Amino acid sequence: MRYALFPGCVLRGAASEAFLATVKVTEALGIDLVEIPEWTCCGASHMQDVDELTSLAINARNLAIAESMGLPVMTVCNTCTLQLRRAKAALDSDPELKAKVNEILAAGGYEYKGTSEVTHLLWVLASNPGLLDGKVAQPLNGLKVAGYYGCHLLRPPTVMNYEDALNPRSLEKIIGLLGAQAVDFDYKLKCCGFHAFWTAEKDVMQVTGKTVDNAAKAGADLLVTPCPLCQMQLDMYQPEGREAANSKAELPILHLPQLIGLALGMKKEELGIQRHISAVDKIRF
Amino acid sequence: MSRRTFLKVGAAAGAAVVAGAYFAWPGSNIPEAVRSGSALYDVLIIGSGGAGMRAALEASKQKGIKVAVMTKMAPTRSATTMAQGGINGAARNTDTKDSPEIHAFDTVKGADYLCDQDAVAYYTEESAKMLFELDYSGIAFNRQEDGRFHQRKMGGSSYARAAYSADISGHAVLHTMFEQCLKENIDFISECQLLEIVAMNGKLSGVVAVDMRSGEMLSVPAKTVIVATGGYGRAYWVRTSNPYSSTGDGIAACLNIGIPFKDPEMVQFHPTGLASNGVLLSESSRSEGAHLLNSSGERFMARYAPKAMELGPRDLVCQSVEKEILAGRGIGEGLKAAVYLDFRHIPKAIIQERLFQVRQLALQFEGVDIFDAPAPIRGTCHYSMGGIDVVDYKTCATKIAGIYAAGECSCISVHGANRLGANSLSEVLVFGKTAGAAAAAYAKGAGYEGDKEKLKAAVAAWNRKFDETTKRSQGASVAMIRDKMAMTMWNNAGIFRNEKGLRQAMGDMQELQAMYNTCQVGDSSRTCNTAFMNYIELGNLLRLGKGIIYGGLARKESRGSHSRTDFPQRDDKNFLQHTLISKEGDGFKTEYRPVMIGQYKPVERKY
Amino acid sequence: MAITLKIQRFLGEKKWEQEYRLEVETGMTVLGALIKIKETMDPTLTFTASCRSSICGACAVKVNDNAVLACETLLADLLKRYASDTLTIAPLGNFTVLRDLMVDWQPKYDRLKKIKPALQPKTEFSASEGCRQSKDEFKKYSKNSECILCGSCVSECNKSNLNSKDFLDPFIFSKAAKFVADSRDKDAVAHLEPAVKDGLWKCLNCQECAAKCPKGLSPAEDIEKMRIATFEKKMSSNEGSDHAMAFYDDVKELGRLDEAKLALKTEGLKSALRVPVAYRLMRSGKLNPLEQAKPIGDIEKVRAIMKAAKEKKL
């Protein structure tokens, strides 16, 4: 099993621990990752606010490089997945647009064909649960895990159509395969607010606090998310969130590959968990 | 479980809690002056469909005129939004051979000559202009190469005449009107159900309505009232394309104060209602080329309209569908019997662009994707040609000074015995505008001649009625009476009629009226009591249903939508006349008024 | 099969949940079930519905916390979706409830007025001759004319749930976007300005609205399109537009995001006030202000593409 990895800016910057964990875990599971050379930022759901065509072209370029590698694309960030899939959906459904974008790409010597699919680590695992067979050396028995999907892996459902956006099950499935118990909580499909941090700060802090509080009240020992942006928001701003939501809850927030790594028997230091801000000590592995 | 024990269980199970922020009272659905009783409207419009909103926009153009639109729901829920195919007007964008005169001839012929030709001429002249106004107001009209709005050909039309917005033309009209009303800051009196128009000795006082939110009975004094409350298709409850709200409230209110119900028997059945529930598949299906097939796959319209085929007028096509079913060439049985509407030969791109709603409805309610399989369809009650007797088409006035009518509730009459597809949207806009202008002009020159004491007395009577009817804990339910009404109307006063069936229906309706008089509403709360609303609506439908039967019995001929198996021929000698039903004591009387014939002399219809 | 509907009830000052058990008939919709309950079990159950064919917008309710049009949603599909014989039904979120499932639309109309919700036709057009518009221009806004004002988009809107005072409802943004995109309209700024003032840049981009619209509109995308229009119309910048521009510039300069400078570019000097957070991040190694971001190797190719894209209009 081989993928062209699109790591995205966050994994190569503030959430480098997620990159570390992704590499270790995929290695252990026998998933071969080749980083897309010379990839650029996906626009992070902001660049299209300036110019949609540029945003499309930039992502078409990323996809074109993966196509030349002959590999499907895998990401570990919700927003990167959305941006790449959105570009792909737009180009694949509109031959005129595709031709136009290809004229633009020609300026850099690229061509978008539409031959590489775009997926996310969570989807790869949920579709291939056999990858975990015999690998769970340290089952997370007794651990109560709140699986937090984040928006962009589910919505808009026309583009992110891996599973039912209103009742997704993939994260719970993986949590279960790792031996932990998935905790259902009201905020599991809500938005962490990351993308509006600068414009609606008060609201964002409040929802950060409420999300953590809600997961804690549902009995979770920790929260796991397939999105490094959600992780950053819920982890880094937990102190401000607590204040805004008038909550006392303190919860470790893990990247999905970190939780898998723990179940595979890796130590929390190996997975970069000490780089997190909130409740790191509560992780006992 | 009885209702009472059920409620007990519910209350116990759902340990009631006090709701904090949830609760925000009072709402602002009503202008403060109405609640305090100090309001006096120059023009009060009942109904917020296309006609009502267009009337409001026109009336409010007059400076110093106070206008409001009253509606029993929120303003954009009306039947107008369900019109699909298009809006007729000889704008000549797509077909330069068209003209208002040809539009008028098509309309008169489609109507089987029962319309007033002076009114039709006025309507077709105005509707040609109206399409450009609508474009200028911002409606999303589909376009043609030269940038003008495109027009399509609908059933019974000689040329491509209907401007359209995909297959959601009515929705486009209604929301464009609503946008304009928001822009002009038109007053809405929302969620208020009309109970009574108060007029005595030919003098209008205003209306009484129940504020749905508070249950308060409101008296709203007005110098003029424009009734724009829509049709009465829900008399056929189980088999109609109309919304739940099409219960003829305004027609019933007018009937009560002596304004006749004109041509009530002229009820249009649309040929392509979904087999399972009567929801409409747009006539634009057939304008885009869909075929009607019987159980052996034959295009049976060749038998009934060899030239026009599927694009014959609705009455003819609908009766043809029913004949195929009666001859055993349909599918299914009983209420679910049907024939097929086939789209498979139409390019998918056309369906996606122009018939996407049709496709969705068939998928949703029949589980049929029209790309791959034909949809089962049958006639469904669709439109009320009959309605409030308008005596002057140039003003939409009724016989009582200050009371006007426009839209489906009115009978002006331009649709006669059968309305052509895409004539209704232009009719509501043309006559909404006409009524709005006329009412405003009248109000400007007149003082309030009503009697507020009479309004107060009416309010007191309605309060008593509310208490009395909602207190009853025995009697038949509203839904049960309504379903029985619908069955007898469909079986005996439906697509085909005869003396015996109509007599049967008359007897049934009398029994149902007796049951209604002692029925139970089931909810005694004053807050948002939709059960009381449904009770009032059923009362209106029972009266109007009886009107349909009266008119149907008296009209011993077949004309347009009124098809008597015992009198299969049209009889111009005796029935080139409008039926006028009016109140006489507790019952009805029937009178006639000759049809206004202009340049188009009645001949036999051939399609 | 028999199912249980737990319906949120509300009357006067009381709020409670009531259970109803009923048989699901073939083809039964949520609206069909509500009507059946009202007509055979409990006439006091209050809801609104009109067309029962997905076009009037009267019957939207929440089922298991997700807004749907009751008239088009088959119970069989819901039972399958949630793998349960129990469903909860509640009034739409972000509306004031009047009774049971009936909500108050009046405040929404008042808000709708803010964005000047009517066409301002260009001077070359007239009421007597109508307008001119190409098929392509028509396509730019026609989807937005399909909004039925059902309120599903705002029901689970994450921003509105947190604070709707400084943020218009998603359908209002879609309405504004309709006029901004309509070539017949003479002044996009008249619709854009109030949109900016009332939250255009505050959308959380959670895409709930796009997931809920029964007509397939995407208010989230409409918000994006209007943001683009504010750049095209050279409207004054704000934190949101500066943030978006920072991404654009970083990709042009480096190919990737320069996290260390993002705050400064977005907020200017105000970001200095965020020292405690920055300190916390530096301590854990999340942020390194001394790191000098370097462009990717193929940056010239990326710049060439961005230049070509800018020259070509969408």
Short mmCIF file of N, CA, C and O in Angstrom, two decimals, chain A residues 217-263:
data_model
loop_
_atom_site.label_atom_id
_atom_site.label_comp_id
_atom_site.label_asym_id
_atom_site.label_seq_id
_atom_site.Cartn_x
_atom_site.Cartn_y
_atom_site.Cartn_z
N LYS A 217 -17.32 15.89 30.18
CA LYS A 217 -18.53 15.53 30.91
C LYS A 217 -19.12 14.22 30.42
O LYS A 217 -19.82 13.52 31.16
N ALA A 218 -18.86 13.88 29.16
CA ALA A 218 -19.35 12.60 28.63
C ALA A 218 -18.48 11.45 29.13
O ALA A 218 -18.73 10.29 28.80
N GLY A 219 -17.43 11.77 29.89
CA GLY A 219 -16.62 10.74 30.52
C GLY A 219 -15.33 10.41 29.79
O GLY A 219 -14.66 9.42 30.11
N ALA A 220 -14.97 11.23 28.80
CA ALA A 220 -13.77 10.93 28.03
C ALA A 220 -12.50 11.16 28.85
O ALA A 220 -12.42 12.10 29.62
N ASP A 221 -11.51 10.28 28.65
CA ASP A 221 -10.19 10.48 29.25
C ASP A 221 -9.34 11.37 28.35
O ASP A 221 -8.46 12.08 28.80
N LEU A 222 -9.60 11.27 27.06
CA LEU A 222 -8.89 12.13 26.13
C LEU A 222 -9.72 12.29 24.87
O LEU A 222 -10.70 11.57 24.67
N LEU A 223 -9.31 13.25 24.05
CA LEU A 223 -10.01 13.50 22.80
C LEU A 223 -9.03 13.27 21.65
O LEU A 223 -7.86 13.66 21.74
N VAL A 224 -9.51 12.61 20.61
CA VAL A 224 -8.64 12.37 19.45
C VAL A 224 -9.31 12.96 18.22
O VAL A 224 -10.53 12.97 18.10
N THR A 225 -8.47 13.50 17.33
CA THR A 225 -9.03 14.10 16.11
C THR A 225 -8.14 13.79 14.91
O THR A 225 -6.91 13.74 15.05
N PRO A 226 -8.77 13.59 13.76
CA PRO A 226 -7.99 13.34 12.54
C PRO A 226 -7.45 14.63 11.93
O PRO A 226 -6.83 14.58 10.88
N CYS A 227 -7.68 15.78 12.59
CA CYS A 227 -7.29 17.05 11.98
C CYS A 227 -6.31 17.80 12.88
O CYS A 227 -6.62 18.11 14.03
N PRO A 228 -5.11 18.11 12.38
CA PRO A 228 -4.12 18.83 13.20
C PRO A 228 -4.56 20.25 13.55
O PRO A 228 -4.10 20.80 14.54
N LEU A 229 -5.45 20.83 12.74
CA LEU A 229 -5.91 22.19 13.04
C LEU A 229 -6.86 22.16 14.24
O LEU A 229 -6.77 22.99 15.15
N CYS A 230 -7.77 21.19 14.24
CA CYS A 230 -8.65 21.02 15.40
C CYS A 230 -7.80 20.73 16.64
O CYS A 230 -8.06 21.25 17.72
N GLN A 231 -6.80 19.88 16.44
CA GLN A 231 -5.94 19.54 17.58
C GLN A 231 -5.29 20.79 18.16
O GLN A 231 -5.30 21.00 19.36
N MET A 232 -4.74 21.61 17.28
CA MET A 232 -4.08 22.84 17.75
C MET A 232 -5.05 23.72 18.52
O MET A 232 -4.75 24.23 19.58
N GLN A 233 -6.24 23.90 17.90
CA GLN A 233 -7.22 24.79 18.52
C GLN A 233 -7.62 24.28 19.91
O GLN A 233 -7.61 25.02 20.89
N LEU A 234 -7.96 23.00 19.97
CA LEU A 234 -8.48 22.45 21.23
C LEU A 234 -7.38 22.27 22.28
O LEU A 234 -7.64 22.30 23.47
N ASP A 235 -6.16 22.11 21.81
CA ASP A 235 -5.04 21.91 22.74
C ASP A 235 -4.44 23.24 23.16
O ASP A 235 -4.44 23.61 24.34
N MET A 236 -3.97 24.01 22.19
CA MET A 236 -3.24 25.24 22.50
C MET A 236 -4.09 26.25 23.24
O MET A 236 -3.62 26.98 24.09
N TYR A 237 -5.35 26.32 22.87
CA TYR A 237 -6.20 27.36 23.45
C TYR A 237 -7.14 26.84 24.54
O TYR A 237 -8.11 27.49 24.89
N GLN A 238 -6.80 25.67 25.06
CA GLN A 238 -7.65 25.12 26.11
C GLN A 238 -7.74 26.04 27.34
O GLN A 238 -8.84 26.21 27.90
N PRO A 239 -6.62 26.65 27.76
CA PRO A 239 -6.74 27.54 28.94
C PRO A 239 -7.70 28.71 28.68
O PRO A 239 -8.57 28.99 29.50
N GLU A 240 -7.58 29.35 27.49
CA GLU A 240 -8.50 30.44 27.15
C GLU A 240 -9.92 29.91 27.00
O GLU A 240 -10.89 30.58 27.36
N GLY A 241 -10.02 28.71 26.44
CA GLY A 241 -11.33 28.09 26.25
C GLY A 241 -12.04 27.85 27.57
O GLY A 241 -13.24 28.12 27.72
N ARG A 242 -11.27 27.35 28.52
CA ARG A 242 -11.85 27.09 29.85
C ARG A 242 -12.43 28.38 30.44
O ARG A 242 -13.53 28.40 30.97
N GLU A 243 -11.65 29.43 30.28
CA GLU A 243 -12.09 30.71 30.83
C GLU A 243 -13.37 31.19 30.13
O GLU A 243 -14.34 31.59 30.77
N ALA A 244 -13.37 31.08 28.79
CA ALA A 244 -14.52 31.57 28.03
C ALA A 244 -15.77 30.76 28.32
O ALA A 244 -16.88 31.28 28.33
N ALA A 245 -15.60 29.46 28.53
CA ALA A 245 -16.77 28.59 28.71
C ALA A 245 -17.05 28.34 30.19
O ALA A 245 -17.95 27.56 30.52
N ASN A 246 -16.27 28.97 31.03
CA ASN A 246 -16.45 28.79 32.46
C ASN A 246 -16.43 27.31 32.84
O ASN A 246 -17.35 26.78 33.45
N SER A 247 -15.36 26.66 32.44
CA SER A 247 -15.26 25.21 32.63
C SER A 247 -13.96 24.88 33.36
O SER A 247 -13.01 25.67 33.36
N LYS A 248 -13.93 23.73 33.99
CA LYS A 248 -12.71 23.29 34.67
C LYS A 248 -12.05 22.13 33.92
O LYS A 248 -11.02 21.61 34.34
N ALA A 249 -12.70 21.72 32.84
CA ALA A 249 -12.24 20.51 32.17
C ALA A 249 -10.85 20.67 31.57
O ALA A 249 -10.53 21.70 30.96
N GLU A 250 -10.04 19.66 31.72
CA GLU A 250 -8.71 19.64 31.14
C GLU A 250 -8.53 18.28 30.50
O GLU A 250 -8.65 17.26 31.17
N LEU A 251 -8.29 18.28 29.22
CA LEU A 251 -8.29 17.00 28.50
C LEU A 251 -7.10 16.96 27.54
O LEU A 251 -6.83 17.94 26.84
N PRO A 252 -6.40 15.84 27.50
CA PRO A 252 -5.37 15.71 26.45
C PRO A 252 -6.05 15.63 25.09
O PRO A 252 -7.11 15.00 24.96
N ILE A 253 -5.44 16.27 24.11
CA ILE A 253 -6.00 16.26 22.75
C ILE A 253 -4.95 15.60 21.85
O ILE A 253 -3.85 16.13 21.68
N LEU A 254 -5.28 14.44 21.29
CA LEU A 254 -4.29 13.72 20.49
C LEU A 254 -4.60 13.77 19.00
O LEU A 254 -5.76 13.79 18.58
N HIS A 255 -3.52 13.76 18.22
CA HIS A 255 -3.67 13.53 16.78
C HIS A 255 -4.01 12.05 16.60
O HIS A 255 -3.51 11.19 17.33
N LEU A 256 -4.79 11.75 15.57
CA LEU A 256 -5.16 10.35 15.33
C LEU A 256 -3.94 9.41 15.29
O LEU A 256 -3.94 8.37 15.96
N PRO A 257 -2.88 9.75 14.52
CA PRO A 257 -1.74 8.81 14.48
C PRO A 257 -1.07 8.63 15.84
O PRO A 257 -0.47 7.58 16.10
N GLN A 258 -1.17 9.63 16.71
CA GLN A 258 -0.59 9.48 18.06
C GLN A 258 -1.34 8.41 18.85
O GLN A 258 -0.74 7.56 19.52
N LEU A 259 -2.68 8.44 18.76
CA LEU A 259 -3.47 7.45 19.50
C LEU A 259 -3.16 6.05 18.96
O LEU A 259 -2.98 5.09 19.74
N ILE A 260 -3.05 5.95 17.64
CA ILE A 260 -2.73 4.65 17.05
C ILE A 260 -1.35 4.20 17.52
O ILE A 260 -1.15 3.05 17.92
N GLY A 261 -0.41 5.16 17.52
CA GLY A 261 0.96 4.85 17.96
C GLY A 261 0.98 4.28 19.37
O GLY A 261 1.66 3.29 19.64
N LEU A 262 0.21 4.89 20.26
CA LEU A 262 0.17 4.38 21.64
C LEU A 262 -0.30 2.94 21.66
O LEU A 262 0.26 2.10 22.36
N ALA A 263 -1.33 2.64 20.86
CA ALA A 263 -1.87 1.28 20.84
C ALA A 263 -0.89 0.31 20.21
O ALA A 263 -0.90 -0.90 20.51
#
